[in-house]
XYZ file of C-alpha atoms in Angstrom:
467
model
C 0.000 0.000 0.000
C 1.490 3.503 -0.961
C 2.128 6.084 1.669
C -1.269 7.843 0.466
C -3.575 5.428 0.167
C -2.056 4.545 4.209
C -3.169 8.036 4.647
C -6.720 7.593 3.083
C -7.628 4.313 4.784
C -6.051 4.120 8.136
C -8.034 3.940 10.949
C -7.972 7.126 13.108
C -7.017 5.321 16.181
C -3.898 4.288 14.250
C -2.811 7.115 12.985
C -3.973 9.396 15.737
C -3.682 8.627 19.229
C -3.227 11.615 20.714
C -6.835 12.911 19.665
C -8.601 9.420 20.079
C -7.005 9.618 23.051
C -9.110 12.719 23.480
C -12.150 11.383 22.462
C -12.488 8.440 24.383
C -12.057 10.558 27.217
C -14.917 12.195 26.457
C -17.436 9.109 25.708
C -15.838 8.069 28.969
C -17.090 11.455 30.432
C -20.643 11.241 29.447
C -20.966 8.031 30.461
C -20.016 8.495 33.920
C -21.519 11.711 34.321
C -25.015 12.901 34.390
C -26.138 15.304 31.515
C -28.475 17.828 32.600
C -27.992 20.869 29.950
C -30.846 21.116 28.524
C -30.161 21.968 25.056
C -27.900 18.514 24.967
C -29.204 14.936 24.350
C -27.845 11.326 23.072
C -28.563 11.454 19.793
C -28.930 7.342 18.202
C -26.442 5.547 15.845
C -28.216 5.979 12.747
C -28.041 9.752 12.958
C -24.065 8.916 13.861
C -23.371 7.041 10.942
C -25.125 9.580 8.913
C -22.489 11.903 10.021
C -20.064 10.193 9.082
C -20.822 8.826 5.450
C -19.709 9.793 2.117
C -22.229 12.377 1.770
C -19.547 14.909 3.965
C -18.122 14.663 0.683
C -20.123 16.283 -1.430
C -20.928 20.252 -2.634
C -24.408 20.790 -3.265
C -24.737 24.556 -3.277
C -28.417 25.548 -4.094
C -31.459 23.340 -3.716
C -32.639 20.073 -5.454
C -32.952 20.403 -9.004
C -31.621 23.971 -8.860
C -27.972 23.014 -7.959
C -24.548 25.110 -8.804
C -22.533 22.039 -9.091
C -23.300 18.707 -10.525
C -23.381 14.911 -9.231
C -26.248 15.962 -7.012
C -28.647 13.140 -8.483
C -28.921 11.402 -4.855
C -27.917 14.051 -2.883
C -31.199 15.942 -4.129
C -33.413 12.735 -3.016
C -31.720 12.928 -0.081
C -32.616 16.773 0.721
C -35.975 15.678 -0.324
C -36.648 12.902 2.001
C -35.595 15.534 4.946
C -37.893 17.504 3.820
C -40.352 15.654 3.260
C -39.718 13.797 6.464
C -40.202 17.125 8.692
C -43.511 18.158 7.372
C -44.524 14.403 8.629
C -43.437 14.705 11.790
C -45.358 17.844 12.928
C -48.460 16.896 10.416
C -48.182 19.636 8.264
C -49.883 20.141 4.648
C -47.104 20.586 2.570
C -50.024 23.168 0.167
C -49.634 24.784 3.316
C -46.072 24.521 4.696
C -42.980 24.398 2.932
C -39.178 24.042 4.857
C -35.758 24.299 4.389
C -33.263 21.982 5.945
C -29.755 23.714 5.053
C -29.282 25.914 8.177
C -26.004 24.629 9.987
C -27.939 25.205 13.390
C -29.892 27.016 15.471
C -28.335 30.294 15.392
C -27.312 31.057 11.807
C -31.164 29.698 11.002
C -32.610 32.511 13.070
C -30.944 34.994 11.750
C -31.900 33.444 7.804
C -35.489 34.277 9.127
C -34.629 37.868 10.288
C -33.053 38.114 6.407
C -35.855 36.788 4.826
C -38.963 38.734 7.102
C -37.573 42.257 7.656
C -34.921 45.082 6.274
C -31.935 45.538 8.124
C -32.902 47.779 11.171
C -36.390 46.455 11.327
C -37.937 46.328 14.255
C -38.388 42.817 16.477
C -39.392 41.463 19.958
C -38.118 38.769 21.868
C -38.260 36.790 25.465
C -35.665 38.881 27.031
C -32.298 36.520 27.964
C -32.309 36.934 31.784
C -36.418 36.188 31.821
C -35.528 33.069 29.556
C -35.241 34.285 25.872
C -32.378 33.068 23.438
C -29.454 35.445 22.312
C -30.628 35.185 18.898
C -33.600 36.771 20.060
C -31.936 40.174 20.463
C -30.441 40.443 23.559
C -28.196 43.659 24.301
C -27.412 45.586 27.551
C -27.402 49.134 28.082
C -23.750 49.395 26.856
C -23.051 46.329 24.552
C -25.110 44.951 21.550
C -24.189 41.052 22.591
C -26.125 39.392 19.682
C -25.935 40.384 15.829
C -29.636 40.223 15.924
C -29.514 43.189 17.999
C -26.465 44.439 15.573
C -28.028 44.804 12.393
C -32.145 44.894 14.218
C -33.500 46.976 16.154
C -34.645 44.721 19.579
C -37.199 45.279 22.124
C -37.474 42.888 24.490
C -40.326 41.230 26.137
C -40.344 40.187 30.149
C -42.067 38.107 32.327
C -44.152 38.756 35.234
C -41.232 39.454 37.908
C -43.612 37.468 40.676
C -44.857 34.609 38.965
C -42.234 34.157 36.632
C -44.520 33.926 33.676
C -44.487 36.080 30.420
C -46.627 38.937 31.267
C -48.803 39.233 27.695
C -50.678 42.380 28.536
C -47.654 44.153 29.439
C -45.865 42.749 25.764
C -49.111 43.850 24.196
C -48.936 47.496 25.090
C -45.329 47.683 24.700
C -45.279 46.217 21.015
C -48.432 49.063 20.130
C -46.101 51.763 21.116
C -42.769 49.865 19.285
C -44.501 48.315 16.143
C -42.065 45.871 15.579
C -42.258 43.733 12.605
C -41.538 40.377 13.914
C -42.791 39.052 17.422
C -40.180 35.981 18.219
C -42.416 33.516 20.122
C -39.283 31.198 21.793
C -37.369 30.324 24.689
C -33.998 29.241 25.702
C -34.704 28.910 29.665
C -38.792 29.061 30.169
C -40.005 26.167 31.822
C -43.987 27.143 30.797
C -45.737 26.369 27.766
C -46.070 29.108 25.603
C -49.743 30.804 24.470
C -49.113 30.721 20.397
C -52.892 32.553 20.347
C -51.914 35.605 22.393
C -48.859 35.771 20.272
C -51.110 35.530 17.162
C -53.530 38.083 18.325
C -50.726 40.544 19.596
C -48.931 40.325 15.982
C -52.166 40.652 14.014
C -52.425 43.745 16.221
C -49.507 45.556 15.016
C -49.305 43.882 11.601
C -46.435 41.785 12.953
C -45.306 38.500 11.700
C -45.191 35.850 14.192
C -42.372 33.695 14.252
C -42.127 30.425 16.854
C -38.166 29.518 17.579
C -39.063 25.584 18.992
C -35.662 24.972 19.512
C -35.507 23.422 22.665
C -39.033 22.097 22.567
C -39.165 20.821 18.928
C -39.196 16.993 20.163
C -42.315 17.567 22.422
C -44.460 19.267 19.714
C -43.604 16.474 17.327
C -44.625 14.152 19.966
C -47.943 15.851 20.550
C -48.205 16.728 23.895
C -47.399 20.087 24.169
C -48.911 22.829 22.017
C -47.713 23.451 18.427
C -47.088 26.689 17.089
C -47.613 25.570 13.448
C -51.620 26.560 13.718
C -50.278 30.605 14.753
C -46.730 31.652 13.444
C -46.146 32.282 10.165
C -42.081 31.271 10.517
C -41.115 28.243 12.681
C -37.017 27.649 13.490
C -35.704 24.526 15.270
C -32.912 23.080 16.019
C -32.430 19.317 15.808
C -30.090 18.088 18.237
C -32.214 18.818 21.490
C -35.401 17.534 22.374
C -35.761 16.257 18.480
C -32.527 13.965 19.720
C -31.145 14.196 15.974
C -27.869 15.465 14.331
C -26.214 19.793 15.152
C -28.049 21.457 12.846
C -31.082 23.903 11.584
C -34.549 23.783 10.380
C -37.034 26.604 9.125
C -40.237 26.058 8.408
C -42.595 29.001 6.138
C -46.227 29.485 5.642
C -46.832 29.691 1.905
C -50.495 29.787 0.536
C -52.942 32.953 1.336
C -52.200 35.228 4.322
C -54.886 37.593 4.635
C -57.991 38.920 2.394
C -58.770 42.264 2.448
C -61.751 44.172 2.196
C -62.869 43.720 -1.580
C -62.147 39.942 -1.512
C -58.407 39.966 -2.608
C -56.660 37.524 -1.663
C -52.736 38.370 0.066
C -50.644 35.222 -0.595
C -46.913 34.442 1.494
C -44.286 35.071 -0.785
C -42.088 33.331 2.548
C -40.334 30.764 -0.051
C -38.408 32.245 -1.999
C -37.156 35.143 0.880
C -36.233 31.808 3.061
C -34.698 29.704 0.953
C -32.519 32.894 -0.511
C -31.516 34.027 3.140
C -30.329 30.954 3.718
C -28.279 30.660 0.357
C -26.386 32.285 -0.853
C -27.612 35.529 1.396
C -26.028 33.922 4.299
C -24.371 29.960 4.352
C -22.508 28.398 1.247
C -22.560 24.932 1.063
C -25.099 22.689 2.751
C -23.907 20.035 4.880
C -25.390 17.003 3.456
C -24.569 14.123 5.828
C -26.674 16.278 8.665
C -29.463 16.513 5.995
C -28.720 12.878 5.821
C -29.575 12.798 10.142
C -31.787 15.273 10.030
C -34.144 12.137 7.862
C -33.220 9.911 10.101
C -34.042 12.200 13.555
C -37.604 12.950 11.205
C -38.445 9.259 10.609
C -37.798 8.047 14.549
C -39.723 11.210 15.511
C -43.171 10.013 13.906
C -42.528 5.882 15.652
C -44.807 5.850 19.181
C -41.049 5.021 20.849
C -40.215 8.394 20.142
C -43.466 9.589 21.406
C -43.018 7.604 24.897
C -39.484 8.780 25.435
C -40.776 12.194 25.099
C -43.667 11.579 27.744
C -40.770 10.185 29.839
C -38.731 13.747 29.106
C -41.757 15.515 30.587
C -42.356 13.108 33.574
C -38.814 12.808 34.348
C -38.713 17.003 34.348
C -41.538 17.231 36.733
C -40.366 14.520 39.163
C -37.102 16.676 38.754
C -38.670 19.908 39.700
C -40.726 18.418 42.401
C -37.755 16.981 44.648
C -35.851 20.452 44.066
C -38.946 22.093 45.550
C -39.214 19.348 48.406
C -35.688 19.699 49.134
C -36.390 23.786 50.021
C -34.981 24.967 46.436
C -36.880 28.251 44.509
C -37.659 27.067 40.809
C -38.856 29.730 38.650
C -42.727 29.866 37.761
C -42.882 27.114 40.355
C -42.938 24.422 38.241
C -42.588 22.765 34.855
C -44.683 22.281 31.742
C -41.306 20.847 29.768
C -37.990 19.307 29.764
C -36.105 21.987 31.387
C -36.403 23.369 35.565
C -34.696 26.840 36.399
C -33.531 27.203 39.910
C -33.431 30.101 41.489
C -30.328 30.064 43.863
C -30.940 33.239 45.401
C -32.654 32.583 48.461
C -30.363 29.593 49.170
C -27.280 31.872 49.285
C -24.934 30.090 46.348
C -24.505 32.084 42.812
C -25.088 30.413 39.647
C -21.642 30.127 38.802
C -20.704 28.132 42.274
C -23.861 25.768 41.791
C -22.637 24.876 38.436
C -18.944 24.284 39.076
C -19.368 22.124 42.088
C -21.820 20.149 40.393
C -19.218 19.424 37.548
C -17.233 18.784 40.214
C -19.244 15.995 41.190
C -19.480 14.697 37.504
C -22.655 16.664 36.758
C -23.136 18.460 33.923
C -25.736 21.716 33.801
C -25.090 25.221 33.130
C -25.267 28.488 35.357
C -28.006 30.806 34.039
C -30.025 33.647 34.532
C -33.572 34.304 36.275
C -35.969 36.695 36.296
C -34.519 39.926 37.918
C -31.038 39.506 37.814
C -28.674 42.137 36.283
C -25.773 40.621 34.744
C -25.793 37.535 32.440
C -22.463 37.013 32.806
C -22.942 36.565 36.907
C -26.358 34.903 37.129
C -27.918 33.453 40.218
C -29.788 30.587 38.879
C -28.995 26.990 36.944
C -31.069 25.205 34.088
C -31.142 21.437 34.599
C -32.676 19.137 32.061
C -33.876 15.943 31.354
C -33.568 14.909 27.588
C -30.404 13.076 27.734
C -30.812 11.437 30.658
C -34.235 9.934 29.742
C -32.379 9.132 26.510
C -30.163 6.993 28.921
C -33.099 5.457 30.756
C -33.592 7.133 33.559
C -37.082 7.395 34.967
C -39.091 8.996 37.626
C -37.334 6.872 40.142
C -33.749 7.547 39.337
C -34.583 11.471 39.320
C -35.400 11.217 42.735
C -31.311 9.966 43.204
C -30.226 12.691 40.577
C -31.995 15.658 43.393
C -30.140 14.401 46.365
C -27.268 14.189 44.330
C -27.872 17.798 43.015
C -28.916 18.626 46.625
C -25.946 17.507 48.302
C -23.735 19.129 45.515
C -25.372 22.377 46.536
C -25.070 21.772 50.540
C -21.480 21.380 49.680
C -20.556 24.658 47.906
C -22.277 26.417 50.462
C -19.979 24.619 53.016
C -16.822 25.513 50.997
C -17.805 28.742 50.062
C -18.097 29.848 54.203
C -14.225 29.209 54.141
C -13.084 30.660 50.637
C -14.767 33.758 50.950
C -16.847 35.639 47.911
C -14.368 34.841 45.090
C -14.938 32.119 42.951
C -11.089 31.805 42.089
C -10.758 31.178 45.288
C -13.711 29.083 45.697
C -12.589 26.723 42.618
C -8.685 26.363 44.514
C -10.836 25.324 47.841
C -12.487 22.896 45.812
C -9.177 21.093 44.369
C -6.683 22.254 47.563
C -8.170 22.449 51.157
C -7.579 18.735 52.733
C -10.882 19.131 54.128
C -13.276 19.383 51.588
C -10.969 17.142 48.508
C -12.210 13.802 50.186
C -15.828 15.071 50.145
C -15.856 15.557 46.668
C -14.190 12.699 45.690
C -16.402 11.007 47.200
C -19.736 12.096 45.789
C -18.095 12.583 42.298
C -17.012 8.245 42.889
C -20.874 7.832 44.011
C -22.293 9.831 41.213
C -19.989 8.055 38.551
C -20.859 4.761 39.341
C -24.871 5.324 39.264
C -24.341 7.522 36.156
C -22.224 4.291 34.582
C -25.449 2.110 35.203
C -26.975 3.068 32.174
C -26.029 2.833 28.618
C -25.488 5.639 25.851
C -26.570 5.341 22.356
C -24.579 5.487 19.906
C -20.424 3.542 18.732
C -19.697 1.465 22.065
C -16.064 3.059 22.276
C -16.487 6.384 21.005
């Protein structure tokens, strides 16, 4: 064999140790450990092998049967079949619905929609980011534009109610008649409530808004069917695939096409959504499409219409509410005082430990979550809460049961930091070198990490046994 066709054909854990090194140390990770960010799951080996197939290979700028390179014949069928695939899954009429399956992820397919809906500086609304919005959503502080939605748009945000936790409608209904904005983003990146798609409908219909649903993070219950859709309201629906949907990193947009409105005489106003989608996506904004995720995103689509798929999303819900329910027995403050979804916030504030403590210790301990903000705080980069979810772990088999384990666990975690914390002082440098350095609190994390590890190592992951 010549030197190349070595190089072509060896296997990488032959000609790369150091880095499969590397990633066996990370399958070994999340199997030991317990993943509770929400926005992560197990996704199965079909999706994985999809990933990795010849279709990596191939440039397929353009859509099917419009393409700016050729050799597309089954590439095209491909891109079909996703496509086809995610109308299926959330029962939509595809006179009615059409979608577009080329945005790398989540992000970049948010801002394809602002592209295709409004003209740069048009005006939008989102779930502000400390009451549970998404960056993509516009977030900015007084002194920094953070997102480039909130570059190149003008962003007013939306809050919640700062008692209940819950989005306060009336207050988002007078606030978008004085700001007119042209899109109303109906989505969440840390709201544990279902959201009302009508009110959104009525408010945009108000202010001749288009509504447009981001079901990122909740994409996997809606296909499921038991939690509302937003396809009967919005005009625009984004997902991601690779949370609750428990398929491949990557983006999906769905658009209204048929009539929109009829005025007064009869005339009928039709979507013209199509077209201003599919060209925000390319070329306004992404080159090539990555074809072996189109390739997973089928796959994720065709498990996501099987009644397995529909009880492991039942089990999500149950598993978040069990989950929620031992935080709250345990003393904790969780935000809107319970959970409709996959996801719990948890207010640290009244049990004295910062976001960012909560979420190291628990890593600590070999559980995974991430610090975040709640209503009322001022500084996303120092928040005083942590979102916990359940998608991966009910991926893994967990049930009802086992959750009840994961909050003492969680509970003890916290107990601990506090404990620490009352020697290091207010600094988290200092808190971190207490963890790793003071003789007396080393063996107590050691020890709950080795506990932790060997439940977490009970159940299996999807997915290549050794990496």
């Amino acid at each position: 064999m010549s030197g190349n066709a070595k190089l072509l054909h060896e296997n990488v854990w032959d000609q790369d140790p150091e880095l499969m090194d590397l990633i066996k140390k990370e399958k070994q990770r999340q199997l030991r450990g317990l993943e509770m960010i929400a926005s992560e799951n197990f996704t199965s080996l079909s999706v994985l092998q999809c990933l990795s197939s010849c279709l990596h290979n191939k440039y397929s700028e353009g859509l099917p049967g419009q393409r700016y390179y050729g050799g597309n014949e089954f590439i095209d069928q491909v891109e079909l079949l996703a496509q086809k695939r995610a109308l299926e899954a959330y029962r939509l009429n595809p006179e009615e619905w059409g979608v577009n399956v080329q945005p790398y992820s989540g992000s970049p397919a948010n801002l394809a929609v602002y592209t295709a809906l409004i003209e740069p500086h048009g005006r939008i609304m989102g779930l502000d980011l400390p009451d549970g919005g998404h960056l993509t959503h516009g977030f900015m502080t007084p002194t920094k534009k953070i997102s480039a939605t909130s570059i190149f748009f003008e962003s007013m945000p939306y809050k919640v109610d700062p008692v209940t936790g819950l989005i306060d409608y009336d207050k988002l209904a007078e606030t978008a008649k004085l700001f007119k904005p042209k899109v109303i983003v109906a989505g969440i990146s840390c709201y544990s409530r279902c959201l009302d798609y009508k009110r959104f409908r009525e408010i945009s219909d108000a202010n001749g808004a288009y509504l447009f649903a981001d079901m990122a993070h909740i994409s996997g219950l809606v296909a499921a069917g038991i939690i509302p859709s937003p396809f009967e309201y919005a005009d625009v629906v984004s997902t991601t695939t690779h949370k609750t949907l428990r398929g491949p990193r990557a983006g999906v947009i769905f658009f209204r096409k048929g009539v929109r409105s009829v005025k007064a005489n009869g005339d009928k106003v039709y979507y013209d959504l199509e077209a201003r989608v599919n060209q925000a996506v390319f070329p306004g904004l992404q080159g090539g499409p990555h074809n072996n995720a189109i390739a997973g995103i089928a796959s994720a689509f065709l498990q996501a219409q099987t009644p397995e798929f529909k009880e492991y999303q039942e089990q999500v819900v149950k598993n978040s509410r069990s989950l929620c329910a031992g935080l709250i027995e345990k003393g904790y403050s969780v935000a809107t005082g319970g959970t409709d979804v996959h996801l719990v916030l948890v207010d640290l504030r009244p049990a004295g430990i910062t976001g960012a403590r909560a979420e190291y210790i628990l890593e600590e301990i070999s559980i995974a979550c991430n610090k975040n903000t709640v209503p009322g705080d001022k500084s996303a980069l120092n928040p005083s809460g942590i979102r916990l979810g359940t998608p991966a772990l009910t991926t893994r088999g967990l049930g009802e049961q086992d959750m009840e384990k994961v909050v003492d666990f969680i509970d003890r975690g916290l107990k601990l930091s506090k404990e620490i914390a009352a020697v290091s002082g207010p600094k988290l440098v200092d808190f971190k070198e207490s963890v790793h350095k003071n003789a007396q609190f080393v063996p107590k994390v050691k020890a709950l990490r080795d506990e932790v590890e060997l439940f977490s190592s009970k159940f299996p992951l999807p997915g290549y046994e050794d990496y």
